[in-house]
Amino acid sequence: MKQKLALCALIAALGTGAAAAADIDLTITGFGDDTGLARIVVMDGEAGYRGEIPVAQIASVPIRAGRAEWRADDLPPGRYAIIAHHDRDGDGALNRPFLGLPQEPYGYSNGVWTSFGLPDWEAVAVDLGEAPVRQAIRLRMNAFAAVSQMALVGLPALVALFGALALLRRLRRTATI
């Protein structure tokens, strides 16, 4: 009788117990410098990836020697996606001031990269079971955003330079007359 009770208790405990939590060990590279923080967003399932439900975890970690390391612990088994970016100004956001293009380097789980919009869910999905999963993200700058940054800073500087040269030329011409 005691053996039957013990067996029933074991079966009940196994049936009602939650699935074991697992970890994601993340390494992020591709930082231009160690200023600011590495910002990490872990999304739960495709709905989380599409922004339909709240994110699973958010973290900001320091950058040392051009890399950041982080561990997401106690995530329930399932499918996740990770987006990381170099939060240079520490504001917690991926800055998008010009045409909505990211102005800070970013990257996705599984090393996936795209310059426009979100990559396909299946490409960035990470299956998390009970064993820790390793992920590496290399941050990159959107080429169009880089050009827009140069244009925003460089174009006025070029206009000022050519304006100064034209003024100097005009002053020389009037001085010789």
PDB file of C-alpha atoms in Angstrom:
ATOM      1  CA  MET A   1       0.000   0.000   0.000  1.00  0.00           C
ATOM      2  CA  LYS A   2       2.819   2.412   0.861  1.00  0.00           C
ATOM      3  CA  GLN A   3       4.474   1.681  -2.493  1.00  0.00           C
ATOM      4  CA  LYS A   4       1.273   2.567  -4.356  1.00  0.00           C
ATOM      5  CA  LEU A   5       0.963   5.865  -2.453  1.00  0.00           C
ATOM      6  CA  ALA A   6       4.608   6.727  -3.133  1.00  0.00           C
ATOM      7  CA  LEU A   7       4.160   5.931  -6.833  1.00  0.00           C
ATOM      8  CA  CYS A   8       0.999   8.077  -7.013  1.00  0.00           C
ATOM      9  CA  ALA A   9       2.799  10.964  -5.281  1.00  0.00           C
ATOM     10  CA  LEU A  10       5.706  10.698  -7.735  1.00  0.00           C
ATOM     11  CA  ILE A  11       3.381  10.670 -10.745  1.00  0.00           C
ATOM     12  CA  ALA A  12       1.454  13.673  -9.381  1.00  0.00           C
ATOM     13  CA  ALA A  13       4.648  15.601  -8.750  1.00  0.00           C
ATOM     14  CA  LEU A  14       5.910  14.892 -12.258  1.00  0.00           C
ATOM     15  CA  GLY A  15       2.584  15.788 -13.835  1.00  0.00           C
ATOM     16  CA  THR A  16       2.146  19.111 -12.052  1.00  0.00           C
ATOM     17  CA  GLY A  17       5.759  20.264 -12.093  1.00  0.00           C
ATOM     18  CA  ALA A  18       6.720  23.107 -14.391  1.00  0.00           C
ATOM     19  CA  ALA A  19       9.123  22.533 -17.232  1.00  0.00           C
ATOM     20  CA  ALA A  20      12.733  23.099 -16.252  1.00  0.00           C
ATOM     21  CA  ALA A  21      14.169  26.497 -17.040  1.00  0.00           C
ATOM     22  CA  ALA A  22      17.133  26.913 -19.365  1.00  0.00           C
ATOM     23  CA  ASP A  23      19.712  29.560 -20.201  1.00  0.00           C
ATOM     24  CA  ILE A  24      20.981  31.414 -23.240  1.00  0.00           C
ATOM     25  CA  ASP A  25      24.672  32.312 -23.174  1.00  0.00           C
ATOM     26  CA  LEU A  26      25.083  35.294 -25.490  1.00  0.00           C
ATOM     27  CA  THR A  27      28.276  36.857 -26.855  1.00  0.00           C
ATOM     28  CA  ILE A  28      27.987  40.119 -28.797  1.00  0.00           C
ATOM     29  CA  THR A  29      30.789  41.495 -30.979  1.00  0.00           C
ATOM     30  CA  GLY A  30      31.124  44.214 -33.617  1.00  0.00           C
ATOM     31  CA  PHE A  31      31.282  47.239 -31.308  1.00  0.00           C
ATOM     32  CA  GLY A  32      33.218  50.211 -32.652  1.00  0.00           C
ATOM     33  CA  ASP A  33      34.241  51.175 -29.115  1.00  0.00           C
ATOM     34  CA  ASP A  34      33.397  50.453 -25.472  1.00  0.00           C
ATOM     35  CA  THR A  35      31.202  53.505 -24.884  1.00  0.00           C
ATOM     36  CA  GLY A  36      27.608  53.031 -23.842  1.00  0.00           C
ATOM     37  CA  LEU A  37      26.048  49.621 -23.278  1.00  0.00           C
ATOM     38  CA  ALA A  38      25.037  46.498 -25.145  1.00  0.00           C
ATOM     39  CA  ARG A  39      21.231  46.397 -25.153  1.00  0.00           C
ATOM     40  CA  ILE A  40      19.613  42.975 -25.438  1.00  0.00           C
ATOM     41  CA  VAL A  41      15.952  42.149 -26.021  1.00  0.00           C
ATOM     42  CA  VAL A  42      14.715  38.535 -25.816  1.00  0.00           C
ATOM     43  CA  MET A  43      11.307  37.945 -27.405  1.00  0.00           C
ATOM     44  CA  ASP A  44       9.079  34.991 -26.591  1.00  0.00           C
ATOM     45  CA  GLY A  45       7.824  33.233 -29.700  1.00  0.00           C
ATOM     46  CA  GLU A  46       6.740  34.706 -32.985  1.00  0.00           C
ATOM     47  CA  ALA A  47       4.103  36.851 -31.276  1.00  0.00           C
ATOM     48  CA  GLY A  48       6.793  38.433 -29.104  1.00  0.00           C
ATOM     49  CA  TYR A  49       9.002  38.936 -32.139  1.00  0.00           C
ATOM     50  CA  ARG A  50       6.191  40.760 -33.943  1.00  0.00           C
ATOM     51  CA  GLY A  51       5.570  42.937 -30.869  1.00  0.00           C
ATOM     52  CA  GLU A  52       2.139  41.458 -30.164  1.00  0.00           C
ATOM     53  CA  ILE A  53       3.052  40.449 -26.584  1.00  0.00           C
ATOM     54  CA  PRO A  54       5.562  41.897 -24.086  1.00  0.00           C
ATOM     55  CA  VAL A  55       9.191  40.879 -24.407  1.00  0.00           C
ATOM     56  CA  ALA A  56      10.539  38.045 -22.250  1.00  0.00           C
ATOM     57  CA  GLN A  57      13.678  39.826 -21.007  1.00  0.00           C
ATOM     58  CA  ILE A  58      15.561  43.086 -21.518  1.00  0.00           C
ATOM     59  CA  ALA A  59      19.106  43.718 -20.369  1.00  0.00           C
ATOM     60  CA  SER A  60      21.844  46.295 -20.708  1.00  0.00           C
ATOM     61  CA  VAL A  61      25.389  45.089 -20.132  1.00  0.00           C
ATOM     62  CA  PRO A  62      28.792  46.772 -20.253  1.00  0.00           C
ATOM     63  CA  ILE A  63      31.089  46.439 -23.246  1.00  0.00           C
ATOM     64  CA  ARG A  64      34.643  45.350 -22.546  1.00  0.00           C
ATOM     65  CA  ALA A  65      37.383  45.117 -25.148  1.00  0.00           C
ATOM     66  CA  GLY A  66      34.861  45.277 -27.991  1.00  0.00           C
ATOM     67  CA  ARG A  67      32.555  42.523 -26.745  1.00  0.00           C
ATOM     68  CA  ALA A  68      29.687  41.967 -24.346  1.00  0.00           C
ATOM     69  CA  GLU A  69      28.604  38.766 -22.657  1.00  0.00           C
ATOM     70  CA  TRP A  70      25.279  38.000 -21.017  1.00  0.00           C
ATOM     71  CA  ARG A  71      23.303  35.063 -19.717  1.00  0.00           C
ATOM     72  CA  ALA A  72      19.521  34.875 -19.841  1.00  0.00           C
ATOM     73  CA  ASP A  73      18.561  32.513 -17.063  1.00  0.00           C
ATOM     74  CA  ASP A  74      15.380  30.837 -16.049  1.00  0.00           C
ATOM     75  CA  LEU A  75      13.625  31.066 -19.405  1.00  0.00           C
ATOM     76  CA  PRO A  76      11.021  28.357 -19.915  1.00  0.00           C
ATOM     77  CA  PRO A  77      11.660  26.021 -22.829  1.00  0.00           C
ATOM     78  CA  GLY A  78      10.316  27.398 -26.095  1.00  0.00           C
ATOM     79  CA  ARG A  79      11.270  29.435 -29.140  1.00  0.00           C
ATOM     80  CA  TYR A  80      12.839  32.850 -28.745  1.00  0.00           C
ATOM     81  CA  ALA A  81      14.439  35.582 -30.827  1.00  0.00           C
ATOM     82  CA  ILE A  82      17.130  38.021 -29.712  1.00  0.00           C
ATOM     83  CA  ILE A  83      17.892  41.515 -30.952  1.00  0.00           C
ATOM     84  CA  ALA A  84      20.969  43.331 -29.666  1.00  0.00           C
ATOM     85  CA  HIS A  85      22.311  46.795 -30.387  1.00  0.00           C
ATOM     86  CA  HIS A  86      25.089  49.146 -29.316  1.00  0.00           C
ATOM     87  CA  ASP A  87      23.285  51.655 -27.114  1.00  0.00           C
ATOM     88  CA  ARG A  88      25.982  54.310 -27.442  1.00  0.00           C
ATOM     89  CA  ASP A  89      24.075  57.018 -25.588  1.00  0.00           C
ATOM     90  CA  GLY A  90      22.625  54.702 -22.913  1.00  0.00           C
ATOM     91  CA  ASP A  91      19.029  55.768 -23.566  1.00  0.00           C
ATOM     92  CA  GLY A  92      17.750  52.186 -23.817  1.00  0.00           C
ATOM     93  CA  ALA A  93      16.451  52.640 -27.354  1.00  0.00           C
ATOM     94  CA  LEU A  94      17.646  51.827 -30.851  1.00  0.00           C
ATOM     95  CA  ASN A  95      17.848  55.383 -32.192  1.00  0.00           C
ATOM     96  CA  ARG A  96      16.047  55.939 -35.515  1.00  0.00           C
ATOM     97  CA  PRO A  97      16.039  59.700 -36.120  1.00  0.00           C
ATOM     98  CA  PHE A  98      16.395  59.879 -39.911  1.00  0.00           C
ATOM     99  CA  LEU A  99      13.890  58.061 -42.156  1.00  0.00           C
ATOM    100  CA  GLY A 100      13.363  55.494 -39.373  1.00  0.00           C
ATOM    101  CA  LEU A 101      16.743  53.899 -40.077  1.00  0.00           C
ATOM    102  CA  PRO A 102      18.678  52.569 -37.067  1.00  0.00           C
ATOM    103  CA  GLN A 103      21.538  54.921 -36.219  1.00  0.00           C
ATOM    104  CA  GLU A 104      23.296  52.413 -33.933  1.00  0.00           C
ATOM    105  CA  PRO A 105      24.776  49.016 -34.877  1.00  0.00           C
ATOM    106  CA  TYR A 106      22.431  46.063 -34.315  1.00  0.00           C
ATOM    107  CA  GLY A 107      22.115  42.323 -34.938  1.00  0.00           C
ATOM    108  CA  TYR A 108      19.846  39.314 -34.525  1.00  0.00           C
ATOM    109  CA  SER A 109      20.044  35.818 -33.085  1.00  0.00           C
ATOM    110  CA  ASN A 110      21.606  33.101 -35.242  1.00  0.00           C
ATOM    111  CA  GLY A 111      23.823  35.751 -36.849  1.00  0.00           C
ATOM    112  CA  VAL A 112      21.010  36.802 -39.183  1.00  0.00           C
ATOM    113  CA  TRP A 113      21.328  40.217 -40.836  1.00  0.00           C
ATOM    114  CA  THR A 114      19.022  42.443 -42.850  1.00  0.00           C
ATOM    115  CA  SER A 115      19.136  46.107 -43.771  1.00  0.00           C
ATOM    116  CA  PHE A 116      15.369  46.534 -44.101  1.00  0.00           C
ATOM    117  CA  GLY A 117      12.699  45.426 -41.659  1.00  0.00           C
ATOM    118  CA  LEU A 118      12.716  42.366 -39.456  1.00  0.00           C
ATOM    119  CA  PRO A 119      14.297  39.158 -40.736  1.00  0.00           C
ATOM    120  CA  ASP A 120      12.074  36.127 -41.147  1.00  0.00           C
ATOM    121  CA  TRP A 121      11.000  34.600 -37.821  1.00  0.00           C
ATOM    122  CA  GLU A 122      12.269  31.118 -38.726  1.00  0.00           C
ATOM    123  CA  ALA A 123      15.728  32.545 -39.453  1.00  0.00           C
ATOM    124  CA  VAL A 124      16.118  34.183 -36.029  1.00  0.00           C
ATOM    125  CA  ALA A 125      14.221  31.638 -33.890  1.00  0.00           C
ATOM    126  CA  VAL A 126      16.252  29.932 -31.170  1.00  0.00           C
ATOM    127  CA  ASP A 127      14.916  26.672 -29.742  1.00  0.00           C
ATOM    128  CA  LEU A 128      15.473  26.533 -26.012  1.00  0.00           C
ATOM    129  CA  GLY A 129      15.197  23.252 -24.164  1.00  0.00           C
ATOM    130  CA  GLU A 130      16.619  22.300 -20.795  1.00  0.00           C
ATOM    131  CA  ALA A 131      20.285  22.600 -21.835  1.00  0.00           C
ATOM    132  CA  PRO A 132      21.962  26.018 -22.156  1.00  0.00           C
ATOM    133  CA  VAL A 133      22.085  27.423 -25.683  1.00  0.00           C
ATOM    134  CA  ARG A 134      24.998  29.481 -27.013  1.00  0.00           C
ATOM    135  CA  GLN A 135      24.328  32.426 -29.303  1.00  0.00           C
ATOM    136  CA  ALA A 136      26.692  34.879 -30.977  1.00  0.00           C
ATOM    137  CA  ILE A 137      25.541  38.173 -32.466  1.00  0.00           C
ATOM    138  CA  ARG A 138      27.816  40.393 -34.542  1.00  0.00           C
ATOM    139  CA  LEU A 139      26.541  43.954 -34.656  1.00  0.00           C
ATOM    140  CA  ARG A 140      26.502  45.791 -37.964  1.00  0.00           C
ATOM    141  CA  MET A 141      25.550  49.248 -39.077  1.00  0.00           C
ATOM    142  CA  ASN A 142      22.843  49.678 -41.660  1.00  0.00           C
ATOM    143  CA  ALA A 143      24.620  50.993 -44.773  1.00  0.00           C
ATOM    144  CA  PHE A 144      21.815  53.404 -45.621  1.00  0.00           C
ATOM    145  CA  ALA A 145      21.856  54.784 -42.074  1.00  0.00           C
ATOM    146  CA  ALA A 146      25.631  55.217 -42.222  1.00  0.00           C
ATOM    147  CA  VAL A 147      25.339  57.181 -45.457  1.00  0.00           C
ATOM    148  CA  SER A 148      22.522  59.284 -43.999  1.00  0.00           C
ATOM    149  CA  GLN A 149      24.656  60.059 -40.933  1.00  0.00           C
ATOM    150  CA  MET A 150      27.521  61.142 -43.163  1.00  0.00           C
ATOM    151  CA  ALA A 151      25.140  63.245 -45.232  1.00  0.00           C
ATOM    152  CA  LEU A 152      23.646  64.912 -42.162  1.00  0.00           C
ATOM    153  CA  VAL A 153      27.071  65.841 -40.827  1.00  0.00           C
ATOM    154  CA  GLY A 154      29.159  65.972 -43.990  1.00  0.00           C
ATOM    155  CA  LEU A 155      26.830  67.808 -46.334  1.00  0.00           C
ATOM    156  CA  PRO A 156      26.590  70.996 -44.246  1.00  0.00           C
ATOM    157  CA  ALA A 157      30.355  70.875 -43.731  1.00  0.00           C
ATOM    158  CA  LEU A 158      30.928  70.589 -47.487  1.00  0.00           C
ATOM    159  CA  VAL A 159      28.528  73.455 -48.190  1.00  0.00           C
ATOM    160  CA  ALA A 160      30.365  75.605 -45.616  1.00  0.00           C
ATOM    161  CA  LEU A 161      33.760  74.667 -47.107  1.00  0.00           C
ATOM    162  CA  PHE A 162      32.741  75.433 -50.697  1.00  0.00           C
ATOM    163  CA  GLY A 163      31.028  78.630 -49.561  1.00  0.00           C
ATOM    164  CA  ALA A 164      34.225  79.736 -47.824  1.00  0.00           C
ATOM    165  CA  LEU A 165      36.291  78.890 -50.888  1.00  0.00           C
ATOM    166  CA  ALA A 166      33.910  80.853 -53.138  1.00  0.00           C
ATOM    167  CA  LEU A 167      34.038  83.823 -50.764  1.00  0.00           C
ATOM    168  CA  LEU A 168      37.842  83.662 -50.643  1.00  0.00           C
ATOM    169  CA  ARG A 169      37.989  83.543 -54.437  1.00  0.00           C
ATOM    170  CA  ARG A 170      35.678  86.563 -54.704  1.00  0.00           C
ATOM    171  CA  LEU A 171      37.754  88.506 -52.155  1.00  0.00           C
ATOM    172  CA  ARG A 172      40.948  87.766 -54.108  1.00  0.00           C
ATOM    173  CA  ARG A 173      39.331  88.881 -57.346  1.00  0.00           C
ATOM    174  CA  THR A 174      38.142  92.190 -55.871  1.00  0.00           C
ATOM    175  CA  ALA A 175      41.548  92.797 -54.267  1.00  0.00           C
ATOM    176  CA  THR A 176      43.331  92.603 -57.645  1.00  0.00           C
ATOM    177  CA  ILE A 177      40.976  95.021 -59.389  1.00  0.00           C
TER     178      ILE A 177
END
